[in-house]
XYZ file of C-alpha atoms in Angstrom:
335
model
C 0.000 0.000 0.000
C 0.980 3.636 -0.333
C 0.601 6.208 2.429
C 1.515 9.859 2.915
C 4.178 10.972 5.378
C 1.668 12.648 7.722
C -0.358 9.402 7.867
C 2.615 7.220 8.785
C 2.460 7.635 12.611
C -1.169 6.501 12.717
C -0.422 3.571 10.415
C 2.537 2.452 12.543
C 0.348 2.373 15.639
C -1.712 -0.335 13.977
C 1.312 -2.626 13.687
C 4.475 -3.193 11.681
C 4.609 -4.303 8.070
C 7.441 -6.603 6.924
C 8.786 -4.001 4.494
C 8.796 -0.213 4.132
C 9.982 1.946 1.265
C 10.605 5.633 2.029
C 11.472 7.572 -1.125
C 12.042 11.213 -1.971
C 14.557 14.010 -2.423
C 13.956 15.839 0.873
C 16.623 14.428 3.260
C 14.988 15.811 6.411
C 11.514 14.403 5.725
C 12.906 11.056 4.537
C 15.044 10.846 7.672
C 12.129 11.652 9.970
C 9.886 9.021 8.371
C 12.651 6.436 8.697
C 13.217 7.391 12.337
C 9.537 6.811 13.083
C 9.711 3.329 11.560
C 12.965 2.549 13.407
C 11.491 3.645 16.747
C 8.408 1.439 16.445
C 10.517 -1.473 15.204
C 12.904 -1.204 18.172
C 9.974 -1.083 20.569
C 8.656 -4.261 18.931
C 11.958 -6.046 19.567
C 13.769 -5.522 16.256
C 16.979 -4.399 17.917
C 19.656 -5.764 15.595
C 20.286 -3.645 12.469
C 22.211 -4.428 9.279
C 22.737 -1.666 6.701
C 23.622 -1.878 3.017
C 24.339 0.887 0.487
C 23.395 -0.001 -3.081
C 26.421 1.462 -4.814
C 28.419 -0.245 -7.570
C 30.443 -2.235 -5.023
C 27.445 -3.874 -3.322
C 27.310 -7.652 -3.687
C 23.592 -8.395 -3.713
C 24.323 -12.048 -2.944
C 25.419 -10.865 0.510
C 22.074 -9.150 0.911
C 20.240 -12.337 0.006
C 22.382 -14.343 2.435
C 21.621 -11.870 5.225
C 17.905 -12.593 4.931
C 18.603 -16.269 5.486
C 21.157 -15.816 8.281
C 20.528 -16.158 11.993
C 21.082 -13.019 14.067
C 23.854 -13.192 16.654
C 22.441 -10.410 18.817
C 18.652 -10.544 18.668
C 15.812 -12.744 17.501
C 14.423 -9.942 15.357
C 16.379 -7.759 12.949
C 16.057 -4.650 10.832
C 17.717 -4.664 7.426
C 18.127 -1.253 5.815
C 19.092 -0.779 2.186
C 19.938 2.699 0.880
C 19.135 3.275 -2.801
C 20.780 6.599 -3.728
C 19.697 6.412 -7.382
C 16.196 5.098 -6.739
C 16.962 1.969 -8.759
C 17.610 -1.619 -7.677
C 19.564 -2.704 -10.740
C 21.166 -6.087 -9.994
C 19.233 -6.288 -6.731
C 15.806 -6.718 -8.296
C 15.926 -10.531 -8.335
C 17.009 -10.638 -4.666
C 14.264 -8.285 -3.537
C 11.622 -10.046 -5.615
C 12.525 -13.332 -3.945
C 12.476 -11.797 -0.443
C 9.206 -9.946 -0.994
C 7.385 -13.025 -2.244
C 7.721 -14.528 1.239
C 9.034 -11.939 3.750
C 10.699 -13.464 6.865
C 8.740 -13.086 10.110
C 11.798 -11.981 12.090
C 12.944 -9.161 9.781
C 11.669 -5.669 9.024
C 13.096 -4.391 5.756
C 13.514 -0.636 5.301
C 14.365 0.647 1.822
C 15.562 4.282 1.819
C 15.528 5.671 -1.678
C 15.772 8.726 -3.849
C 12.559 9.534 -5.686
C 11.425 6.615 -7.860
C 10.817 7.159 -11.538
C 7.723 5.808 -13.274
C 9.620 2.908 -14.867
C 10.740 1.562 -11.494
C 7.176 1.580 -10.110
C 6.118 -0.746 -12.943
C 8.628 -3.426 -12.026
C 7.748 -6.678 -10.288
C 9.642 -5.909 -7.065
C 7.677 -2.700 -6.541
C 4.339 -4.436 -7.131
C 5.340 -7.105 -4.591
C 6.259 -4.363 -2.127
C 2.900 -2.638 -2.603
C 1.201 -5.961 -1.859
C 3.288 -6.932 1.188
C 4.403 -3.597 2.642
C 4.163 0.183 2.718
C 5.532 2.855 0.400
C 5.921 6.353 1.855
C 6.652 8.808 -0.978
C 8.044 12.076 0.382
C 7.335 15.188 -1.675
C 9.037 18.593 -1.525
C 7.263 21.443 0.217
C 5.847 23.853 -2.389
C 7.496 27.280 -2.364
C 4.273 29.058 -1.438
C 3.710 26.631 1.447
C 7.242 26.834 2.850
C 6.614 29.850 5.172
C 3.623 28.033 6.675
C 5.706 24.871 7.149
C 8.428 26.974 8.772
C 5.978 28.658 11.121
C 4.448 25.322 12.149
C 7.901 23.860 12.710
C 8.738 26.828 14.945
C 5.580 26.224 16.990
C 6.654 22.607 17.458
C 9.847 24.020 19.014
C 7.779 26.264 21.296
C 8.726 29.384 19.317
C 6.689 32.193 17.821
C 8.023 33.876 14.672
C 7.060 37.450 13.870
C 6.261 38.266 10.255
C 9.652 39.931 9.775
C 11.530 36.964 11.247
C 9.541 34.539 9.095
C 10.306 36.546 5.941
C 14.069 36.571 6.662
C 14.202 32.855 7.420
C 12.052 31.932 4.408
C 14.329 33.956 2.109
C 17.541 32.654 3.619
C 16.437 29.031 3.646
C 14.619 28.991 0.286
C 12.864 25.685 0.925
C 15.922 23.937 2.380
C 14.144 21.859 5.030
C 17.237 20.349 6.615
C 18.867 23.756 7.038
C 15.560 25.105 8.370
C 15.419 22.404 11.015
C 18.994 23.113 12.094
C 18.334 26.858 12.275
C 15.210 26.404 14.397
C 17.102 24.037 16.696
C 19.524 26.886 17.391
C 16.802 29.454 17.902
C 15.084 27.053 20.307
C 18.086 27.485 22.618
C 16.564 30.873 23.464
C 13.897 29.001 25.393
C 10.380 27.639 24.978
C 7.781 30.314 24.429
C 10.286 32.787 23.001
C 9.112 35.280 20.400
C 11.595 35.467 17.546
C 11.657 38.794 15.721
C 13.770 40.112 12.848
C 16.509 41.469 15.124
C 16.730 38.171 16.994
C 17.251 36.234 13.767
C 19.969 38.624 12.578
C 21.661 38.571 15.973
C 21.559 34.770 16.129
C 23.271 34.503 12.762
C 25.813 37.280 13.153
C 26.858 37.116 16.814
C 26.102 33.619 18.087
C 29.087 31.759 19.472
C 27.501 28.606 18.032
C 28.605 28.880 14.430
C 26.180 27.726 11.770
C 26.097 26.701 8.140
C 24.980 30.114 6.879
C 27.980 31.808 8.438
C 30.256 29.169 6.953
C 28.794 29.731 3.472
C 29.372 33.478 3.831
C 32.983 32.915 4.885
C 33.591 30.482 2.016
C 32.210 32.931 -0.549
C 34.367 35.672 0.960
C 37.447 33.429 0.871
C 38.216 33.926 4.572
C 39.980 30.593 5.016
C 41.138 30.879 8.643
C 37.696 31.726 9.997
C 36.027 29.154 7.734
C 38.303 26.407 9.098
C 37.418 27.440 12.645
C 33.698 27.196 11.868
C 34.112 23.781 10.214
C 35.933 22.536 13.312
C 33.132 23.719 15.606
C 30.378 22.290 13.408
C 32.149 18.936 13.235
C 32.592 18.820 17.018
C 28.918 19.666 17.529
C 27.855 16.788 15.308
C 26.286 19.045 12.674
C 24.744 17.324 9.662
C 26.691 18.795 6.706
C 23.897 18.108 4.193
C 22.008 21.240 5.223
C 24.921 23.625 4.724
C 25.903 21.808 1.510
C 22.509 22.564 0.002
C 22.897 26.244 0.913
C 26.477 26.369 -0.407
C 25.566 24.637 -3.689
C 22.660 27.034 -4.171
C 24.842 30.114 -3.659
C 27.734 28.791 -5.752
C 25.322 28.226 -8.640
C 23.959 31.730 -8.098
C 27.510 33.104 -8.073
C 28.235 31.322 -11.354
C 25.095 32.811 -12.921
C 26.037 36.291 -11.684
C 29.587 35.854 -12.993
C 28.164 35.097 -16.455
C 25.604 37.927 -16.224
C 28.292 40.417 -15.204
C 30.350 39.468 -18.245
C 27.323 40.478 -20.320
C 27.189 43.774 -18.372
C 23.875 42.880 -16.743
C 22.987 45.041 -13.733
C 24.012 43.194 -10.549
C 21.316 44.646 -8.285
C 18.625 43.848 -10.837
C 19.965 40.330 -11.327
C 19.907 39.550 -7.587
C 16.440 41.059 -7.178
C 15.099 38.828 -9.961
C 16.598 35.817 -8.166
C 14.828 36.790 -4.930
C 17.984 37.790 -3.053
C 16.964 40.678 -0.811
C 19.039 40.090 2.317
C 21.976 42.556 2.137
C 24.556 40.235 3.713
C 23.847 37.379 1.291
C 23.664 39.709 -1.727
C 27.024 41.251 -0.802
C 28.681 37.838 -0.339
C 27.454 36.532 -3.704
C 28.414 39.746 -5.514
C 31.938 39.737 -4.080
C 32.405 36.036 -4.859
C 31.306 36.567 -8.470
C 33.985 39.226 -8.845
C 36.730 37.237 -7.100
C 36.226 33.698 -8.408
C 36.531 32.524 -12.000
C 34.308 29.938 -13.654
C 36.876 27.158 -13.377
C 37.062 27.662 -9.591
C 33.276 27.692 -9.341
C 32.862 24.545 -11.443
C 35.497 22.745 -9.379
C 33.801 23.909 -6.170
C 30.453 22.529 -7.349
C 32.099 19.194 -8.179
C 33.612 19.142 -4.671
C 30.169 19.848 -3.207
C 28.857 16.773 -5.025
C 31.734 14.678 -3.658
C 31.108 16.039 -0.158
C 27.423 15.163 -0.460
C 28.311 11.557 -1.341
C 30.706 11.379 1.604
C 28.026 12.699 3.958
C 25.728 9.896 2.768
C 28.366 7.233 3.368
C 29.480 6.656 -0.224
C 33.117 7.680 0.219
C 35.985 6.484 2.386
C 36.789 10.047 3.488
C 34.780 12.265 5.814
C 32.652 15.088 4.341
C 34.596 17.454 6.614
C 37.776 16.488 4.769
C 36.267 17.721 1.508
C 34.946 20.880 3.167
C 38.539 21.742 4.066
C 39.430 21.205 0.387
C 36.647 23.626 -0.526
C 38.037 26.209 1.872
C 41.454 25.950 0.199
C 39.923 26.193 -3.266
C 37.798 29.241 -2.486
C 40.392 31.053 -0.354
C 41.210 34.527 -1.543
C 44.894 35.286 -2.315
C 46.945 36.398 0.681
């Protein structure tokens, strides 16, 4: 069966299915749905977890063997398979076999990018629909993002003024993971706090708890020493780098577009206004970066962002923080 993300908690209360598929391109919402399933599964005794990543190195025979193996640590197990491309490829035969007769002592969780129409017509998906639950996660529409942000703030016990909501909505531009991280910081002010425009600006500019937005500004400005300090703090605090990567990729692409527009003598202020960039600090950072960085540097930086994203999702032997330090070196302004 298929269910929406907001219906999942109620469905889980009715009991566990042998298999779940959570798919979509919103990391925060996918993660939260998966966490709900994991929590209920643990409470039901599925303590042991085995995780696979369906990259080119995955031996699907090992996956099949795992379904037939006895657990060393618990009678019940959770098997999680990450599908970064949304396709099973060589794993289709294995999953079809498993889904025809799902084991009683295993809950299978498939965590996938958005599925294309061709994949939903395959036999494995039809078996999953019959035996389990598919939770497709959809992006929040741009016009609904401020409302989502306001509701998320209320869940943190915060009240956003109109000015604060406008600043956050502009800065975050639909980036749900970054929004969650930002509200987590603002929640440190205390439950019941009213967050106004000045509070948001102060939290970003003067907080001793560095955040991804400040790091992006420092990277665009080429201030390597301060950027390295921020990366160190974020790493120590256990920050999820995916949120800041989305912001950085967005602004690097914007910088590239401005670099090209400037070469055609297009008005900078008009260009940024058309792109919805109204916050002075962000506009200044992008404008300065477009002047300072050439297209080769920007293209290389975007490629590094992609590599960092893969590392953050576990598809690289190096840490994402390692690649962020490479980005700092690449974008550093000349001494």
